[in-house]
């Protein structure tokens, strides 16, 4: 069932008005509830009713750093899943964000598809290629976020390579994503020395720029990165590209200790975490968050159908969240 128009509530002279406009991104045709055998949370998310099409006022979500502060006070570790925008299509991305939110994700990392993702392994590369081949554009992603972010309880951080940011202009890019409700940004291919302008524009727009440190980062450089990073510190667990690995790098405990000796900021571990036991392990080692990317992208993007992908995503995400409880 497709929705020909989307609805938005506006106020004029103190009166509530209902305006209609055409959807700004493709609407995926989903089966009716009677044609599916979904678990209750997914079924509830996929049912289309008038309320789903209204942009309703809602209190802003916490920032990334506020989210980590709350979790720390509760003795909890953040679950941070990653998915690629537009894989298999933007309508499925909307539902996937809602599924991940309903499963207890603390922050969701949304990848902007790029044609030359140097730091990504084959799973996320293929995901980006599928998204781009399907016609996903940056403006469509922003329109989608404007619609879905008010319906989420957890903050969104974008993962974008530098070239797409340059293409749109740093100042314009930052103001655009901020207005869409994005709270954080990860730019993995910019050397720390070249991040000053990004950091300045991010700060102006209340977007927290998350910086990365790796097992090969020198102690002196790590300290500079940690000092400048906002939201949290992204600890890349292993050298190389993203992708599932059979085990977590044994250097991670010592890397976490070194970082925590110089900062009170939250530290989240990513790259290679692909099993619930992986996130449980990094939590036991002292990580404040666990980022799961390729394994989740594979479940959603390589399913027999978008609907099956959403079912599998729910089950998979719940298994990771349970490992952190």
GROMACS .gro file of N, CA and C in nm, residues 94-181:
model
  264
   94UNK      N    1   1.376   0.391   0.649
   94UNK     CA    2   1.286   0.450   0.750
   94UNK      C    3   1.241   0.345   0.849
   95UNK      N    4   1.192   0.232   0.797
   95UNK     CA    5   1.143   0.126   0.884
   95UNK      C    6   1.256   0.065   0.966
   96UNK      N    7   1.374   0.052   0.905
   96UNK     CA    8   1.489  -0.004   0.977
   96UNK      C    9   1.529   0.085   1.094
   97UNK      N   10   1.527   0.216   1.074
   97UNK     CA   11   1.559   0.308   1.183
   97UNK      C   12   1.459   0.293   1.297
   98UNK      N   13   1.331   0.277   1.262
   98UNK     CA   14   1.229   0.258   1.365
   98UNK      C   15   1.246   0.125   1.437
   99UNK      N   16   1.282   0.022   1.362
   99UNK     CA   17   1.305  -0.110   1.423
   99UNK      C   18   1.422  -0.103   1.521
  100UNK      N   19   1.533  -0.045   1.476
  100UNK     CA   20   1.651  -0.035   1.562
  100UNK      C   21   1.622   0.048   1.687
  101UNK      N   22   1.545   0.154   1.671
  101UNK     CA   23   1.507   0.237   1.784
  101UNK      C   24   1.422   0.157   1.882
  102UNK      N   25   1.325   0.083   1.830
  102UNK     CA   26   1.235   0.006   1.916
  102UNK      C   27   1.307  -0.109   1.986
  103UNK      N   28   1.418  -0.154   1.928
  103UNK     CA   29   1.495  -0.263   1.989
  103UNK      C   30   1.592  -0.215   2.097
  104UNK      N   31   1.594  -0.085   2.122
  104UNK     CA   32   1.677  -0.033   2.230
  104UNK      C   33   1.811   0.022   2.189
  105UNK      N   34   1.829   0.055   2.062
  105UNK     CA   35   1.955   0.117   2.020
  105UNK      C   36   1.972   0.249   2.094
  106UNK      N   37   2.094   0.278   2.135
  106UNK     CA   38   2.120   0.401   2.210
  106UNK      C   39   2.162   0.516   2.119
  107UNK      N   40   2.231   0.484   2.012
  107UNK     CA   41   2.267   0.578   1.905
  107UNK      C   42   2.259   0.495   1.777
  108UNK      N   43   2.216   0.555   1.667
  108UNK     CA   44   2.217   0.485   1.539
  108UNK      C   45   2.310   0.559   1.444
  109UNK      N   46   2.399   0.484   1.383
  109UNK     CA   47   2.493   0.540   1.286
  109UNK      C   48   2.440   0.511   1.146
  110UNK      N   49   2.418   0.616   1.069
  110UNK     CA   50   2.361   0.603   0.934
  110UNK      C   51   2.465   0.642   0.831
  111UNK      N   52   2.500   0.548   0.744
  111UNK     CA   53   2.602   0.573   0.644
  111UNK      C   54   2.549   0.643   0.520
  112UNK      N   55   2.619   0.745   0.474
  112UNK     CA   56   2.589   0.811   0.347
  112UNK      C   57   2.661   0.731   0.239
  113UNK      N   58   2.589   0.671   0.143
  113UNK     CA   59   2.657   0.589   0.042
  113UNK      C   60   2.753   0.670  -0.042
  114UNK      N   61   2.869   0.611  -0.068
  114UNK     CA   62   2.974   0.679  -0.145
  114UNK      C   63   3.038   0.577  -0.238
  115UNK      N   64   3.077   0.622  -0.356
  115UNK     CA   65   3.125   0.532  -0.461
  115UNK      C   66   3.265   0.477  -0.436
  116UNK      N   67   3.342   0.540  -0.349
  116UNK     CA   68   3.479   0.494  -0.324
  116UNK      C   69   3.507   0.491  -0.174
  117UNK      N   70   3.441   0.401  -0.101
  117UNK     CA   71   3.455   0.394   0.045
  117UNK      C   72   3.583   0.320   0.086
  118UNK      N   73   3.692   0.391   0.093
  118UNK     CA   74   3.824   0.330   0.111
  118UNK      C   75   3.838   0.247   0.238
  119UNK      N   76   3.768   0.285   0.344
  119UNK     CA   77   3.785   0.215   0.472
  119UNK      C   78   3.682   0.106   0.495
  120UNK      N   79   3.597   0.083   0.396
  120UNK     CA   80   3.493  -0.017   0.413
  120UNK      C   81   3.527  -0.147   0.342
  121UNK      N   82   3.488  -0.257   0.406
  121UNK     CA   83   3.509  -0.389   0.348
  121UNK      C   84   3.400  -0.422   0.247
  122UNK      N   85   3.400  -0.546   0.197
  122UNK     CA   86   3.310  -0.583   0.088
  122UNK      C   87   3.161  -0.571   0.119
  123UNK      N   88   3.120  -0.595   0.244
  123UNK     CA   89   2.977  -0.590   0.277
  123UNK      C   90   2.923  -0.448   0.266
  124UNK      N   91   2.991  -0.353   0.327
  124UNK     CA   92   2.942  -0.215   0.323
  124UNK      C   93   2.967  -0.153   0.186
  125UNK      N   94   3.074  -0.194   0.119
  125UNK     CA   95   3.094  -0.147  -0.019
  125UNK      C   96   2.977  -0.188  -0.108
  126UNK      N   97   2.938  -0.315  -0.096
  126UNK     CA   98   2.826  -0.366  -0.176
  126UNK      C   99   2.696  -0.294  -0.140
  127UNK      N  100   2.680  -0.265  -0.011
  127UNK     CA  101   2.561  -0.195   0.035
  127UNK      C  102   2.554  -0.055  -0.025
  128UNK      N  103   2.666   0.016  -0.023
  128UNK     CA  104   2.671   0.150  -0.081
  128UNK      C  105   2.642   0.146  -0.231
  129UNK      N  106   2.696   0.045  -0.297
  129UNK     CA  107   2.674   0.031  -0.442
  129UNK      C  108   2.527   0.007  -0.473
  130UNK      N  109   2.462  -0.079  -0.394
  130UNK     CA  110   2.319  -0.104  -0.414
  130UNK      C  111   2.238   0.023  -0.394
  131UNK      N  112   2.273   0.098  -0.292
  131UNK     CA  113   2.201   0.221  -0.263
  131UNK      C  114   2.215   0.322  -0.376
  132UNK      N  115   2.338   0.342  -0.421
  132UNK     CA  116   2.362   0.437  -0.530
  132UNK      C  117   2.297   0.392  -0.660
  133UNK      N  118   2.303   0.262  -0.687
  133UNK     CA  119   2.241   0.209  -0.808
  133UNK      C  120   2.089   0.227  -0.805
  134UNK      N  121   2.032   0.230  -0.685
  134UNK     CA  122   1.889   0.250  -0.671
  134UNK      C  123   1.847   0.397  -0.678
  135UNK      N  124   1.947   0.485  -0.693
  135UNK     CA  125   1.916   0.627  -0.711
  135UNK      C  126   1.918   0.711  -0.584
  136UNK      N  127   1.975   0.659  -0.476
  136UNK     CA  128   1.979   0.736  -0.352
  136UNK      C  129   2.066   0.860  -0.368
  137UNK      N  130   2.011   0.974  -0.331
  137UNK     CA  131   2.081   1.102  -0.335
  137UNK      C  132   2.083   1.164  -0.196
  138UNK      N  133   2.181   1.250  -0.174
  138UNK     CA  134   2.195   1.314  -0.043
  138UNK      C  135   2.069   1.389  -0.004
  139UNK      N  136   2.010   1.463  -0.097
  139UNK     CA  137   1.890   1.540  -0.065
  139UNK      C  138   1.773   1.450  -0.026
  140UNK      N  139   1.765   1.332  -0.090
  140UNK     CA  140   1.660   1.237  -0.053
  140UNK      C  141   1.681   1.185   0.089
  141UNK      N  142   1.807   1.161   0.125
  141UNK     CA  143   1.838   1.114   0.260
  141UNK      C  144   1.798   1.220   0.363
  142UNK      N  145   1.829   1.345   0.333
  142UNK     CA  146   1.794   1.453   0.425
  142UNK      C  147   1.642   1.464   0.441
  143UNK      N  148   1.569   1.455   0.330
  143UNK     CA  149   1.423   1.460   0.337
  143UNK      C  150   1.368   1.345   0.421
  144UNK      N  151   1.426   1.227   0.402
  144UNK     CA  152   1.385   1.111   0.479
  144UNK      C  153   1.410   1.134   0.629
  145UNK      N  154   1.527   1.189   0.662
  145UNK     CA  155   1.561   1.213   0.802
  145UNK      C  156   1.468   1.317   0.864
  146UNK      N  157   1.435   1.420   0.789
  146UNK     CA  158   1.343   1.521   0.840
  146UNK      C  159   1.210   1.459   0.881
  147UNK      N  160   1.169   1.357   0.808
  147UNK     CA  161   1.042   1.290   0.838
  147UNK      C  162   1.053   1.192   0.954
  148UNK      N  163   1.163   1.117   0.960
  148UNK     CA  164   1.169   1.006   1.055
  148UNK      C  165   1.233   1.042   1.189
  149UNK      N  166   1.327   1.136   1.192
  149UNK     CA  167   1.396   1.167   1.318
  149UNK      C  168   1.299   1.206   1.430
  150UNK      N  169   1.194   1.287   1.403
  150UNK     CA  170   1.101   1.320   1.512
  150UNK      C  171   1.029   1.199   1.570
  151UNK      N  172   1.032   1.086   1.500
  151UNK     CA  173   0.964   0.966   1.548
  151UNK      C  174   1.058   0.874   1.628
  152UNK      N  175   1.186   0.912   1.640
  152UNK     CA  176   1.284   0.828   1.707
  152UNK      C  177   1.316   0.881   1.846
  153UNK      N  178   1.354   0.790   1.934
  153UNK     CA  179   1.390   0.830   2.070
  153UNK      C  180   1.541   0.837   2.090
  154UNK      N  181   1.618   0.783   1.997
  154UNK     CA  182   1.765   0.786   2.010
  154UNK      C  183   1.825   0.878   1.904
  155UNK      N  184   1.942   0.935   1.932
  155UNK     CA  185   2.005   1.026   1.836
  155UNK      C  186   2.066   0.954   1.716
  156UNK      N  187   2.071   1.027   1.604
  156UNK     CA  188   2.131   0.977   1.481
  156UNK      C  189   2.265   1.044   1.458
  157UNK      N  190   2.366   0.965   1.425
  157UNK     CA  191   2.493   1.021   1.379
  157UNK      C  192   2.518   0.972   1.238
  158UNK      N  193   2.564   1.060   1.151
  158UNK     CA  194   2.594   1.022   1.014
  158UNK      C  195   2.739   0.978   1.002
  159UNK      N  196   2.761   0.883   0.910
  159UNK     CA  197   2.895   0.837   0.875
  159UNK      C  198   2.913   0.875   0.729
  160UNK      N  199   3.001   0.973   0.703
  160UNK     CA  200   3.018   1.020   0.566
  160UNK      C  201   3.166   1.037   0.533
  161UNK      N  202   3.203   0.996   0.413
  161UNK     CA  203   3.337   1.027   0.365
  161UNK      C  204   3.345   1.177   0.333
  162UNK      N  205   3.469   1.226   0.319
  162UNK     CA  206   3.491   1.370   0.309
  162UNK      C  207   3.444   1.429   0.175
  163UNK      N  208   3.461   1.356   0.067
  163UNK     CA  209   3.425   1.410  -0.065
  163UNK      C  210   3.279   1.454  -0.075
  164UNK      N  211   3.183   1.374  -0.028
  164UNK     CA  212   3.044   1.421  -0.034
  164UNK      C  213   3.022   1.550   0.046
  165UNK      N  214   3.096   1.567   0.154
  165UNK     CA  215   3.084   1.688   0.235
  165UNK      C  216   3.138   1.808   0.157
  166UNK      N  217   3.256   1.790   0.096
  166UNK     CA  218   3.316   1.896   0.015
  166UNK      C  219   3.224   1.933  -0.100
  167UNK      N  220   3.163   1.833  -0.162
  167UNK     CA  221   3.075   1.856  -0.276
  167UNK      C  222   2.961   1.951  -0.240
  168UNK      N  223   2.906   1.936  -0.121
  168UNK     CA  224   2.794   2.020  -0.079
  168UNK      C  225   2.839   2.146  -0.007
  169UNK      N  226   2.968   2.154   0.024
  169UNK     CA  227   3.020   2.267   0.099
  169UNK      C  228   3.008   2.239   0.248
  170UNK      N  229   3.117   2.254   0.321
  170UNK     CA  230   3.120   2.215   0.462
  170UNK      C  231   3.013   2.288   0.542
  171UNK      N  232   3.005   2.419   0.523
  171UNK     CA  233   2.908   2.498   0.600
  171UNK      C  234   2.766   2.456   0.567
  172UNK      N  235   2.736   2.440   0.439
  172UNK     CA  236   2.602   2.400   0.396
  172UNK      C  237   2.569   2.259   0.445
  173UNK      N  238   2.666   2.168   0.435
  173UNK     CA  239   2.645   2.030   0.478
  173UNK      C  240   2.609   2.026   0.626
  174UNK      N  241   2.686   2.098   0.707
  174UNK     CA  242   2.663   2.094   0.852
  174UNK      C  243   2.528   2.153   0.889
  175UNK      N  244   2.493   2.265   0.829
  175UNK     CA  245   2.364   2.327   0.863
  175UNK      C  246   2.248   2.240   0.815
  176UNK      N  247   2.266   2.174   0.700
  176UNK     CA  248   2.160   2.090   0.645
  176UNK      C  249   2.133   1.969   0.733
  177UNK      N  250   2.240   1.899   0.775
  177UNK     CA  251   2.218   1.779   0.857
  177UNK      C  252   2.167   1.817   0.995
  178UNK      N  253   2.209   1.932   1.046
  178UNK     CA  254   2.161   1.977   1.176
  178UNK      C  255   2.012   2.005   1.171
  179UNK      N  256   1.968   2.073   1.066
  179UNK     CA  257   1.825   2.104   1.051
  179UNK      C  258   1.742   1.978   1.033
  180UNK      N  259   1.804   1.871   0.982
  180UNK     CA  260   1.734   1.744   0.965
  180UNK      C  261   1.727   1.663   1.094
  181UNK      N  262   1.792   1.713   1.200
  181UNK     CA  263   1.785   1.646   1.330
  181UNK      C  264   1.902   1.556   1.362
   0.00000   0.00000   0.00000
